[in-house]
Coordinates of C-alpha atoms in Angstrom, one line a residue:
Chain E
M130 CA 29.8 5.1 -0.8
I131 CA 30.5 5.5 2.9
Q132 CA 29.7 9.2 2.6
H133 CA 26.3 8.1 1.2
L134 CA 25.8 5.9 4.2
V135 CA 26.6 8.7 6.6
D136 CA 24.4 11.1 4.8
G137 CA 21.6 8.5 4.8
V138 CA 21.7 8.1 8.5
L139 CA 21.8 11.8 9.1
V140 CA 18.8 12.6 6.9
G141 CA 17.1 9.4 8.1
A142 CA 16.9 10.8 11.6
I143 CA 14.8 13.7 10.3
Y144 CA 12.5 11.4 8.3
A145 CA 12.1 9.3 11.4
L146 CA 10.9 12.3 13.5
G147 CA 8.4 13.2 10.8
A148 CA 7.2 9.7 10.4
I149 CA 6.7 9.0 14.1
G150 CA 4.1 11.8 14.3
L151 CA 2.5 10.8 11.0
T152 CA 2.2 7.2 11.8
M153 CA 0.5 8.0 15.2
V154 CA -2.1 10.2 13.5
M155 CA -2.6 7.5 10.8
H156 CA -3.1 4.9 13.4
M157 CA -5.4 6.8 15.8
L158 CA -7.4 8.8 13.4
R159 CA -7.3 6.3 10.5
F160 CA -6.4 8.5 7.7
A161 CA -3.3 9.3 5.6
N162 CA -2.6 12.9 6.5
F163 CA -1.1 14.6 3.5
S164 CA -0.8 17.9 5.4
H165 CA 1.6 16.4 8.0
A166 CA 4.7 17.4 6.1
E167 CA 3.5 21.0 6.0
L168 CA 3.9 21.0 9.8
L169 CA 7.6 20.6 9.2
S170 CA 7.6 23.8 7.1
V171 CA 5.5 25.5 9.8
G172 CA 8.1 24.5 12.4
A173 CA 11.0 25.7 10.3
Y174 CA 9.5 29.1 9.7
V175 CA 8.2 29.6 13.3
A176 CA 11.7 28.9 14.5
L177 CA 13.0 31.4 12.0
V178 CA 10.7 34.1 13.4
F179 CA 11.5 33.5 17.0
D180 CA 15.2 33.2 16.3
K181 CA 15.2 36.7 14.8
L182 CA 13.0 37.9 17.7
F183 CA 15.1 36.5 20.5
G184 CA 18.3 37.7 18.7
A185 CA 16.9 41.2 18.5
L186 CA 15.6 41.3 22.1
A187 CA 18.8 39.9 23.6
P188 CA 21.8 40.1 21.2
V189 CA 23.9 38.0 23.6
L190 CA 21.8 35.1 22.5
T191 CA 23.1 35.3 18.9
A192 CA 26.4 33.7 20.1
K193 CA 27.0 30.4 18.5
I194 CA 26.9 27.2 20.5
G195 CA 30.4 25.6 20.2
P196 CA 31.2 24.5 16.6
L197 CA 27.5 24.6 15.5
S198 CA 26.0 27.2 13.2
M199 CA 23.1 27.2 15.7
S200 CA 22.9 30.1 18.1
F201 CA 21.4 30.1 21.6
A202 CA 18.5 32.1 20.2
L203 CA 17.8 29.4 17.7
A204 CA 17.9 26.7 20.3
L205 CA 15.3 28.6 22.3
A206 CA 13.3 29.2 19.1
V207 CA 13.2 25.5 18.4
L208 CA 11.4 24.9 21.7
V209 CA 9.0 27.7 21.1
S210 CA 8.4 26.4 17.6
M211 CA 7.6 22.9 18.8
A212 CA 4.9 24.4 21.1
V213 CA 3.5 26.7 18.4
T214 CA 3.5 23.9 15.7
A215 CA 1.8 21.5 18.1
A216 CA -0.9 24.2 18.7
T217 CA -1.2 24.6 14.9
A218 CA -1.8 20.9 14.5
V219 CA -4.5 20.9 17.2
L220 CA -6.0 24.0 15.6
I221 CA -6.1 22.5 12.1
D222 CA -7.7 19.4 13.6
K223 CA -10.4 21.5 15.4
L224 CA -11.1 23.6 12.3
V225 CA -11.2 20.8 9.7
F226 CA -10.5 17.2 10.5
K227 CA -12.6 17.0 13.6
R228 CA -15.7 18.1 11.9
I229 CA -15.2 15.7 9.0
R230 CA -14.3 12.9 11.4
E231 CA -17.5 13.4 13.4
R232 CA -19.5 12.7 10.2
G233 CA -17.5 9.5 9.9
E234 CA -15.9 9.9 6.5
E235 CA -12.4 8.6 6.6
L236 CA -11.7 9.1 2.9
S237 CA -13.0 12.7 3.0
M238 CA -10.3 13.3 5.6
V239 CA -7.6 12.2 3.2
F240 CA -9.1 14.5 0.6
A241 CA -9.3 17.4 3.1
S242 CA -5.7 16.9 4.1
F243 CA -4.6 17.6 0.6
G244 CA -6.6 20.8 0.6
V245 CA -5.1 21.8 4.0
A246 CA -1.6 21.1 2.7
L247 CA -2.2 23.3 -0.4
I248 CA -3.5 26.1 1.8
V249 CA -0.7 26.0 4.4
R250 CA 2.1 25.6 1.9
N251 CA 1.0 28.5 -0.2
L252 CA 0.2 30.8 2.8
I253 CA 3.7 30.2 4.0
G254 CA 4.9 31.2 0.5
L255 CA 2.8 34.3 0.6
A256 CA 3.9 35.3 4.1
F257 CA 7.7 34.6 3.8
G258 CA 8.3 34.7 0.1
L259 CA 9.0 31.9 -2.3
G260 CA 12.8 32.1 -2.1
T261 CA 15.1 30.2 0.2
T262 CA 16.7 31.5 3.3
L263 CA 19.0 30.3 6.1
Y264 CA 19.0 30.6 9.9
N265 CA 22.6 31.7 9.6
S266 CA 24.4 32.7 6.5
D267 CA 27.9 32.0 7.8
I268 CA 29.5 29.1 6.0
A269 CA 29.4 26.0 8.1
F270 CA 32.7 24.1 7.6
A271 CA 32.6 20.4 7.5
M272 CA 34.7 18.2 9.6
V273 CA 36.8 15.7 7.8
L274 CA 36.2 12.4 9.5
S275 CA 38.6 10.5 7.3
T276 CA 40.5 11.4 4.1
D277 CA 40.6 8.0 2.4
P278 CA 37.8 7.5 1.7
L279 CA 36.8 11.1 2.1
I280 CA 34.0 11.5 4.6
L281 CA 32.7 14.9 5.5
V282 CA 30.3 15.7 8.3
R283 CA 29.1 19.0 9.5
P284 CA 28.8 19.6 13.3
D285 CA 25.2 20.6 12.7
Q286 CA 24.4 17.2 11.2
I287 CA 25.9 15.5 14.3
F288 CA 23.8 17.7 16.5
T289 CA 20.6 17.1 14.6
L290 CA 21.2 13.3 14.7
S291 CA 21.8 13.4 18.5
A292 CA 18.9 15.7 19.2
A293 CA 16.6 13.4 17.1
L294 CA 17.8 10.4 19.0
V295 CA 17.2 12.1 22.3
L296 CA 13.6 13.0 21.3
M297 CA 12.9 9.5 20.3
V298 CA 14.2 8.1 23.6
V299 CA 12.1 10.6 25.5
L300 CA 9.0 9.6 23.5
H301 CA 9.9 5.9 24.1
L302 CA 10.1 6.6 27.9
V303 CA 6.8 8.5 27.9
L304 CA 5.0 5.7 26.0
S305 CA 6.4 2.8 27.9
R306 CA 6.7 4.2 31.5
T307 CA 3.8 6.6 32.1
T308 CA 0.1 6.2 32.6
F309 CA -0.5 8.6 29.7
G310 CA 1.6 6.3 27.5
Y311 CA -0.5 3.3 28.5
A312 CA -3.7 5.2 27.8
L313 CA -2.3 6.2 24.4
R314 CA -1.4 2.7 23.5
A315 CA -4.7 1.4 24.8
V316 CA -6.6 3.8 22.4
A317 CA -4.4 2.6 19.6
E318 CA -5.3 -1.0 20.3
N319 CA -9.0 -0.6 20.9
A320 CA -10.5 2.9 21.2
S321 CA -13.9 1.7 22.6
L322 CA -12.4 -0.6 25.2
A323 CA -10.0 2.2 26.3
Q324 CA -13.0 4.5 26.8
V325 CA -14.7 2.0 28.9
A326 CA -11.6 1.9 31.0
G327 CA -11.9 5.6 31.6
V328 CA -9.5 7.0 29.0
N329 CA -10.6 10.4 27.7
L330 CA -10.5 9.9 23.9
R331 CA -10.7 13.6 23.1
R332 CA -7.6 14.3 25.2
I333 CA -5.7 11.5 23.6
V334 CA -6.5 12.8 20.1
I335 CA -5.2 16.2 21.1
A336 CA -2.1 14.6 22.6
V337 CA -1.4 12.7 19.3
W338 CA -1.6 16.0 17.4
V339 CA 0.7 17.7 20.0
I340 CA 3.3 15.0 19.8
G341 CA 3.1 14.9 16.0
G342 CA 3.3 18.6 15.7
A343 CA 6.2 19.0 18.1
L344 CA 8.2 16.3 16.5
A345 CA 7.4 17.7 13.1
A346 CA 8.6 21.1 14.2
A347 CA 11.9 19.6 15.4
A348 CA 12.3 17.7 12.2
G349 CA 11.6 20.8 10.1
V350 CA 14.1 22.9 11.9
F351 CA 16.7 20.2 11.7
Y352 CA 16.1 19.8 8.0
A353 CA 16.2 23.5 7.5
L354 CA 19.4 23.8 9.5
T355 CA 21.2 21.2 7.5
N356 CA 19.7 22.3 4.1
Q357 CA 17.8 25.5 3.7
I358 CA 14.5 27.0 4.6
T359 CA 12.0 27.1 1.8
P360 CA 8.1 26.9 1.6
M361 CA 8.7 23.6 -0.3
I362 CA 10.1 21.7 2.7
G363 CA 6.7 20.1 3.2
R364 CA 6.3 19.1 -0.5
D365 CA 9.8 17.7 -0.6
L366 CA 9.6 15.7 2.6
L367 CA 6.1 14.4 2.1
M368 CA 7.0 11.2 0.2
P369 CA 10.1 10.3 2.2
V370 CA 8.1 10.6 5.4
F371 CA 5.2 8.5 4.0
A372 CA 7.7 5.9 2.8
A373 CA 9.1 5.7 6.3
T374 CA 5.7 5.0 7.8
I375 CA 5.0 2.3 5.2
V376 CA 8.4 0.7 5.6
G377 CA 7.9 0.5 9.3
G378 CA 4.2 -0.5 9.0
I379 CA 1.5 2.1 9.4
G380 CA 0.7 2.5 13.1
S381 CA 4.0 1.2 14.4
I382 CA 5.9 4.0 16.2
Y383 CA 9.2 2.0 16.4
G384 CA 8.7 0.9 12.8
A385 CA 8.4 4.6 11.8
A386 CA 11.7 5.4 13.5
L387 CA 13.4 2.4 11.9
G388 CA 11.7 3.2 8.6
G389 CA 13.0 6.8 8.6
F390 CA 16.6 5.6 8.8
L391 CA 16.0 2.9 6.2
V392 CA 14.5 5.3 3.8
G393 CA 17.3 7.8 4.3
L394 CA 19.9 5.1 3.7
A395 CA 18.1 3.5 0.8
A396 CA 17.5 6.8 -1.0
N397 CA 21.1 7.9 -0.5
L398 CA 22.6 4.6 -1.6
A399 CA 20.4 4.5 -4.7
L400 CA 22.1 7.7 -5.8
V401 CA 25.4 5.7 -6.0
V402 CA 24.0 4.2 -9.2
L403 CA 21.3 6.7 -10.3
P404 CA 21.7 10.4 -11.3
S405 CA 20.8 12.7 -8.5
G406 CA 17.9 14.1 -10.5
Y407 CA 16.0 11.0 -9.7
A408 CA 16.2 11.5 -6.0
P409 CA 12.5 12.6 -5.7
S410 CA 11.4 9.2 -7.1
M411 CA 13.3 7.1 -4.6
P412 CA 10.6 7.1 -1.8
F413 CA 8.0 5.8 -4.2
L414 CA 10.3 3.0 -5.4
I415 CA 10.9 2.1 -1.8
I416 CA 7.1 2.0 -1.2
L417 CA 6.6 -0.2 -4.2
A418 CA 9.4 -2.6 -3.0
V419 CA 7.9 -2.8 0.5
L420 CA 4.3 -3.3 -0.8
T421 CA 5.6 -6.2 -3.0
L422 CA 7.7 -7.9 -0.4
R423 CA 6.0 -7.2 2.9
P424 CA 2.8 -5.2 2.5
H425 CA 2.3 -4.5 6.2
G426 CA 5.8 -3.2 6.7
L427 CA 8.6 -4.4 8.9
L428 CA 6.8 -4.0 12.3
G429 CA 3.2 -3.5 11.2
V430 CA 0.3 -5.7 11.6
A431 CA -2.4 -6.4 9.1
R432 CA -5.5 -4.2 9.8
A433 CA -8.7 -3.9 8.0
Chain P
M183 CA -15.0 39.3 -32.3
I184 CA -12.9 36.6 -33.9
G185 CA -10.6 36.9 -30.9
L186 CA -13.5 36.3 -28.5
I187 CA -14.8 33.3 -30.5
S188 CA -11.4 31.7 -30.8
Y189 CA -10.9 32.2 -27.1
L190 CA -14.3 30.6 -26.3
V191 CA -13.4 27.7 -28.6
F192 CA -10.0 27.3 -26.8
F193 CA -11.6 27.5 -23.3
T194 CA -14.4 25.1 -24.1
T195 CA -12.0 22.6 -25.6
V196 CA -9.8 22.5 -22.5
A197 CA -12.8 22.4 -20.2
T198 CA -14.3 19.5 -22.2
I199 CA -11.0 17.6 -22.1
L200 CA -10.8 18.1 -18.3
S201 CA -14.4 17.0 -18.0
I202 CA -13.4 13.7 -19.5
A203 CA -10.7 13.3 -16.8
V204 CA -13.2 14.2 -14.1
L205 CA -15.6 11.5 -15.4
G206 CA -12.7 9.0 -15.0
L207 CA -12.1 10.2 -11.4
N208 CA -15.9 10.0 -10.7
L209 CA -15.9 6.3 -11.6
Q210 CA -13.1 5.7 -9.1
W211 CA -14.0 8.0 -6.3
G212 CA -17.7 8.7 -6.8
N213 CA -18.9 5.2 -7.7
T214 CA -16.3 2.9 -6.2
G215 CA -14.9 5.0 -3.3
L216 CA -11.2 4.7 -4.5
F217 CA -8.9 7.5 -3.7
N218 CA -6.7 8.5 -6.6
G219 CA -4.0 11.0 -5.5
G220 CA -2.2 10.8 -8.8
V221 CA -4.6 11.9 -11.5
A222 CA -1.8 13.9 -13.1
A223 CA 0.2 10.7 -13.7
F224 CA -2.5 8.9 -15.6
F225 CA -3.4 12.0 -17.5
G226 CA 0.3 12.4 -18.3
A227 CA 0.7 8.8 -19.3
G228 CA -2.0 9.4 -21.9
A229 CA -0.5 12.6 -23.2
Y230 CA 3.1 11.3 -23.4
G231 CA 2.0 8.0 -24.8
T232 CA 0.0 9.6 -27.5
L233 CA 2.7 12.0 -28.5
I234 CA 5.5 9.5 -28.4
L235 CA 3.6 7.0 -30.5
G236 CA 2.0 9.5 -33.0
G237 CA 4.9 12.0 -33.2
T238 CA 7.5 12.5 -35.9
P239 CA 11.1 11.3 -35.3
Q240 CA 13.1 13.7 -33.1
E241 CA 16.7 13.9 -32.3
G242 CA 17.7 13.0 -28.8
H243 CA 14.9 10.8 -27.7
I244 CA 12.9 7.7 -28.7
G245 CA 9.5 8.0 -30.2
G246 CA 8.4 9.5 -33.5
F247 CA 6.8 6.2 -34.5
A248 CA 4.3 8.3 -36.5
L249 CA 1.5 5.8 -36.0
P250 CA -2.0 6.7 -37.2
Y251 CA -3.7 9.0 -34.7
P252 CA -6.4 6.6 -33.4
V253 CA -3.7 4.0 -32.7
A254 CA -1.5 6.5 -30.9
L255 CA -4.4 7.7 -28.8
A256 CA -5.3 4.2 -27.9
G257 CA -1.7 3.6 -27.0
G258 CA -1.7 6.5 -24.7
M259 CA -4.9 5.2 -23.0
A260 CA -3.2 1.8 -22.7
A261 CA -0.2 3.4 -21.1
A262 CA -2.4 5.0 -18.5
G263 CA -4.2 1.7 -17.9
L264 CA -1.0 -0.2 -17.5
L265 CA 0.3 2.3 -14.9
A266 CA -3.0 2.0 -13.0
W267 CA -2.9 -1.8 -13.1
L268 CA 0.7 -1.8 -11.7
V269 CA -0.2 0.4 -8.8
G270 CA -3.7 -1.0 -8.2
R271 CA -2.5 -4.6 -8.1
L272 CA -0.2 -3.8 -5.2
T273 CA -2.4 -1.5 -3.2
L274 CA -6.1 -2.3 -3.7
K275 CA -6.0 -5.2 -1.3
L276 CA -4.7 -3.0 1.5
R277 CA -6.2 -0.2 3.6
H278 CA -7.3 2.7 1.6
D279 CA -4.4 4.9 2.9
Y280 CA -2.0 2.8 0.8
L281 CA -3.8 3.6 -2.5
A282 CA -3.8 7.3 -1.6
I283 CA -0.1 7.3 -0.8
A284 CA 0.9 5.1 -3.7
T285 CA -1.0 7.1 -6.3
F286 CA 0.3 10.3 -5.0
G287 CA 3.8 8.8 -5.2
V288 CA 3.1 7.7 -8.8
A289 CA 2.4 11.3 -9.8
V290 CA 5.5 12.6 -8.1
T291 CA 7.6 9.9 -9.7
F292 CA 6.0 10.3 -13.1
E293 CA 6.7 14.0 -13.2
N294 CA 10.2 13.4 -11.9
V295 CA 11.0 10.7 -14.5
M296 CA 9.6 12.8 -17.4
R297 CA 11.7 15.7 -16.3
N298 CA 14.9 13.7 -16.1
A299 CA 14.6 10.9 -18.7
E300 CA 15.6 13.0 -21.8
W301 CA 15.9 9.9 -24.0
L302 CA 12.2 9.1 -23.3
S303 CA 10.3 12.3 -22.9
G304 CA 12.6 15.1 -24.0
G305 CA 13.2 16.1 -20.4
A306 CA 12.2 19.5 -19.0
R307 CA 12.0 21.0 -22.5
G308 CA 9.0 18.7 -23.2
L309 CA 8.0 16.6 -26.2
R310 CA 7.7 18.3 -29.6
G311 CA 7.4 17.1 -33.1
F312 CA 3.8 16.0 -33.1
D313 CA 1.6 17.0 -36.1
R314 CA -2.0 17.4 -35.2
P315 CA -4.1 14.9 -37.2
L316 CA -5.7 16.2 -40.5
Q317 CA -4.4 19.8 -39.8
E318 CA -3.4 20.2 -43.5
L319 CA -7.1 19.9 -44.5
F320 CA -8.0 23.2 -42.8
A321 CA -7.0 26.7 -44.0
S322 CA -7.4 28.6 -40.7
P323 CA -6.3 27.5 -37.2
L324 CA -9.7 28.6 -36.0
A325 CA -11.6 26.2 -38.3
Y326 CA -9.3 23.4 -37.2
N327 CA -9.8 24.2 -33.5
A328 CA -13.6 24.4 -34.0
V329 CA -13.6 20.9 -35.6
F330 CA -11.3 19.6 -32.9
L331 CA -13.7 21.0 -30.3
G332 CA -16.5 19.0 -32.0
F333 CA -14.3 15.9 -31.8
V334 CA -13.6 16.2 -28.0
V335 CA -17.3 17.0 -27.4
V336 CA -18.2 13.8 -29.2
L337 CA -15.7 11.9 -27.0
L338 CA -17.1 13.5 -23.9
V339 CA -20.6 12.4 -24.8
A340 CA -19.4 8.9 -25.6
T341 CA -17.5 8.7 -22.3
Y342 CA -20.6 10.0 -20.5
A343 CA -22.9 7.5 -22.2
F344 CA -20.5 4.6 -21.5
L345 CA -20.3 5.5 -17.8
Q346 CA -24.0 6.1 -17.4
R347 CA -24.6 2.6 -18.9
L348 CA -21.9 1.1 -16.8
V349 CA -23.2 2.6 -13.6
A350 CA -26.7 1.5 -14.3
S351 CA -25.6 -2.0 -15.2
P352 CA -25.2 -4.9 -12.7
F353 CA -21.5 -4.0 -12.6
G354 CA -22.4 -0.5 -11.5
R355 CA -24.6 -1.9 -8.7
L356 CA -21.7 -4.1 -7.6
L357 CA -19.4 -1.0 -7.5
R358 CA -21.8 0.8 -5.2
A359 CA -22.3 -2.3 -3.1
I360 CA -18.6 -2.5 -2.5
R361 CA -18.4 1.1 -1.7
E362 CA -21.2 1.0 0.8
D363 CA -20.5 -2.4 2.5
E364 CA -17.5 -4.4 1.4
E365 CA -18.2 -7.3 3.7
A366 CA -21.8 -7.7 2.6
A367 CA -20.7 -7.8 -1.1
Q368 CA -18.0 -10.3 -0.2
S369 CA -20.5 -12.5 1.5
L370 CA -22.4 -12.7 -1.8
G371 CA -19.4 -14.2 -3.5
K372 CA -18.0 -11.0 -5.1
S373 CA -14.3 -10.2 -5.1
P374 CA -13.9 -6.6 -4.0
A375 CA -10.2 -6.4 -4.8
R376 CA -10.8 -7.5 -8.4
V377 CA -13.8 -5.2 -9.0
R378 CA -11.9 -2.3 -7.5
L379 CA -9.0 -3.0 -9.8
I380 CA -11.3 -3.1 -12.9
S381 CA -12.9 0.2 -11.8
F382 CA -9.5 1.8 -11.0
V383 CA -8.0 0.8 -14.4
T384 CA -11.1 1.8 -16.3
G385 CA -11.1 5.3 -14.7
S386 CA -7.4 5.7 -15.3
V387 CA -7.8 4.8 -19.0
I388 CA -10.4 7.5 -19.3
M389 CA -8.0 10.0 -17.7
G390 CA -5.4 8.7 -20.2
L391 CA -7.9 9.6 -23.0
A392 CA -8.2 13.1 -21.6
G393 CA -4.5 13.4 -21.4
G394 CA -4.0 12.2 -25.0
L395 CA -6.5 14.8 -26.2
Y396 CA -4.8 17.5 -24.2
G397 CA -1.5 16.6 -25.8
T398 CA -3.0 16.5 -29.2
F399 CA -4.6 19.9 -28.7
Y400 CA -1.4 21.6 -27.8
A401 CA 0.8 19.2 -29.9
F402 CA 3.2 19.5 -27.0
V403 CA 3.5 18.2 -23.5
S404 CA 6.1 18.9 -20.8
P405 CA 6.6 18.1 -17.1
Q406 CA 4.8 21.4 -16.4
D407 CA 1.6 19.8 -17.6
V408 CA 1.6 17.0 -15.1
L409 CA 2.3 18.8 -11.8
P410 CA 0.3 17.8 -8.8
I411 CA -1.9 20.9 -9.1
L412 CA -3.7 19.2 -12.0
T413 CA -4.8 16.5 -9.6
F414 CA -6.1 19.0 -7.2
Q415 CA -7.9 20.9 -9.9
I416 CA -9.6 17.8 -11.2
W417 CA -10.7 16.8 -7.6
A418 CA -12.0 20.3 -7.0
M419 CA -14.1 19.9 -10.1
L420 CA -15.5 16.5 -9.0
I421 CA -16.2 17.6 -5.4
V422 CA -17.9 20.9 -6.5
G423 CA -20.0 19.0 -9.1
G424 CA -20.9 16.3 -6.7
A425 CA -19.2 12.9 -6.5
G426 CA -21.3 10.1 -7.9
N427 CA -23.1 12.3 -10.4
N428 CA -21.7 12.3 -13.9
R429 CA -23.6 15.4 -15.0
G430 CA -22.5 17.2 -11.9
A431 CA -18.9 16.1 -12.7
I432 CA -19.0 17.8 -16.1
L433 CA -20.7 21.0 -14.7
G434 CA -18.1 21.1 -11.9
A435 CA -15.3 20.9 -14.5
F436 CA -16.6 23.9 -16.4
L437 CA -17.3 25.9 -13.2
I438 CA -13.8 25.3 -11.7
W439 CA -12.0 25.7 -15.0
G440 CA -13.9 29.0 -15.5
A441 CA -13.1 30.1 -12.0
W442 CA -9.4 29.1 -12.4
T443 CA -8.9 31.0 -15.7
A444 CA -10.9 34.0 -14.5
S445 CA -8.9 34.3 -11.3
G446 CA -5.7 33.9 -13.2
W447 CA -6.8 36.6 -15.6
A448 CA -7.9 38.9 -12.8
L449 CA -4.7 38.5 -10.9
S450 CA -2.5 39.1 -14.0
R451 CA -4.5 42.2 -14.8
Y452 CA -5.2 43.9 -11.4
A453 CA -2.5 42.6 -9.0
P454 CA 0.5 44.9 -8.6
V455 CA 3.5 44.0 -10.6
E456 CA 5.6 43.0 -7.5
A457 CA 2.8 40.6 -6.4
Q458 CA 2.6 38.8 -9.8
I459 CA 5.0 36.1 -8.8
Y460 CA 2.6 35.2 -6.0
A461 CA -0.4 34.9 -8.3
G462 CA 0.1 31.1 -8.5
S463 CA 0.2 30.8 -4.7
I464 CA -3.0 32.8 -4.4
Q465 CA -4.7 30.5 -6.9
Y466 CA -3.4 27.4 -5.1
V467 CA -4.8 28.7 -1.8
L468 CA -8.2 29.2 -3.6
I469 CA -8.2 25.7 -4.9
G470 CA -7.3 24.3 -1.5
S471 CA -10.0 26.4 0.1
V472 CA -12.6 25.2 -2.4
I473 CA -11.7 21.6 -1.6
V474 CA -11.8 22.0 2.2
G475 CA -14.8 24.3 2.1
M476 CA -16.9 22.0 0.1
L477 CA -16.0 19.0 2.3
L478 CA -17.0 21.0 5.4
W479 CA -20.1 22.7 4.2
R480 CA -21.5 20.8 1.2
P481 CA -19.8 17.4 1.0
Q482 CA -22.4 16.1 -1.4
G483 CA -21.4 18.8 -4.0
L484 CA -23.7 21.2 -5.9
F485 CA -25.3 18.3 -7.8
P486 CA -25.5 15.3 -5.4
E487 CA -25.6 11.7 -6.5
R488 CA -29.2 10.6 -7.0
L489 CA -29.6 7.4 -5.0
V490 CA -31.3 4.7 -7.0
V491 CA -33.4 1.8 -6.0
S492 CA -31.9 -1.1 -8.0
Q493 CA -34.9 -3.4 -7.7
R494 CA -38.3 -2.3 -6.8
G495 CA -40.5 -4.6 -4.8
R496 CA -42.7 -7.3 -6.2
H497 CA -45.5 -4.8 -6.9
P498 CA -44.0 -2.2 -9.2
V499 CA -45.3 1.3 -8.8
P500 CA -48.0 2.0 -11.4
A501 CA -46.7 4.0 -14.3
A502 CA -49.2 6.9 -13.6
A503 CA -47.8 7.5 -10.2
E504 CA -44.2 7.9 -11.4

């Protein structure tokens, strides 16, 4: 039971990172982006490539950081991956979503995002193989937090949780303390009015994709680090991440962060009573519960 | 020669069944502007419903009620409609994103439950023990399949005729009105949420019919038949054919199903052995590219919706000029 709680919080942090980016895109560009979770896969694989590259260029970097299974090379690769994934998100927008958006068809964007997800996921499968892999094949030993009840936590999980929290605090500071943050929130409130006040809408849209892509990359690497790397990361995390945005209320960044943790907790706690085979159904049940009890989410506002 | 004919019968039967599902989607997306991300779930509800109600008793799971075939098929359609009603009631009042996410979630959950709930669906091994109706009357499988093809074609024509009449009726006008300008329709005293729900459930029942026929044709259904790729295929069919146009929807179904089987055949025949496991990935990339490509370059489809003038002015155009 307590182990489920701990696991729920740990995986919840990853959902939260994915959901923050997704909810920003859904709020600013007004469409449910089904290809967002594929950015997590992109992030995980880009980090894998650069991890190997840095390790080969400077073998000293392959040393592990403290008790983590993460090496210095991978830590650098995560930063590169966040930049590359952010660029990928901007590129996909330029190639596909922007053109459809300019014709003013919101529903077609949802449609297109499914097509993009299908293309990205299977191109990753073609490029890297359909099997699973790991950043590091050494066995990561779990730390015993307590023996009765037995609670096990791996150092990597503690690291990903802390790193995720740091990213969220940084984002919070950027949004609440900088001019750019004000501009972004102004566009979210009222795009036309923000433009009148001199906010460059095109730049804000790019910024949303950059933030969403970078957070997705971090989430993808963290998920891959604590589980494994497969081309199906996007498919498997799509529903939990969507559930987190709905729990928090579509458009609410803080709601998405909270929603991520709640979905992680709820999905893990449900497995106390249900067989683990039903895990993929949990996000949908959570969505149904939220839509029944509080359709606009915990922190969301009704919007037409 | 017999081989070719039986293959053609087989191909046409599956394409016809899928056309029915595309018609159901066209009512939702083409005529009402509803985004259904879970076609596979409603198709699957029809297939599982029909086979559970019409099948013979099996060890290990419920079902095998051996009901008469029309009752079983109607039950499958009702199961699809019920599922649609449950989802639609919660989401159709909200922003369109919610319907997209919830329907996609239904499909994921439906597949997941069918795979795990062995007592209900036979689990990953699928559902067996269904005797195809009237099979004992036919000596050869080919003769049976040919007659079955006739049966599904009749149902396709009936669905088409029903939808054409529906779309031309005042209700069809209401659907288009809501799709184009919800507030204007509301100001005339219409209830968009209710009308959307009717359209969503009706479209899903049609998908359930397609699923029921699919299950009947194979006398078998498993979680492999309700994977999300089915949803993508059916969308690609609609968007290639032209959303809003029922004839286009049917042509799109045949075109895409033809392209899908042809690409599968070509890959299995010409791709090197070590690349065979990637054949599925290549086909998925193709389907994704068709969807994105059509949206970018020809969003109206190959056969666009013909916009109609519901009421002409007070002076009708003379017949000779039409």
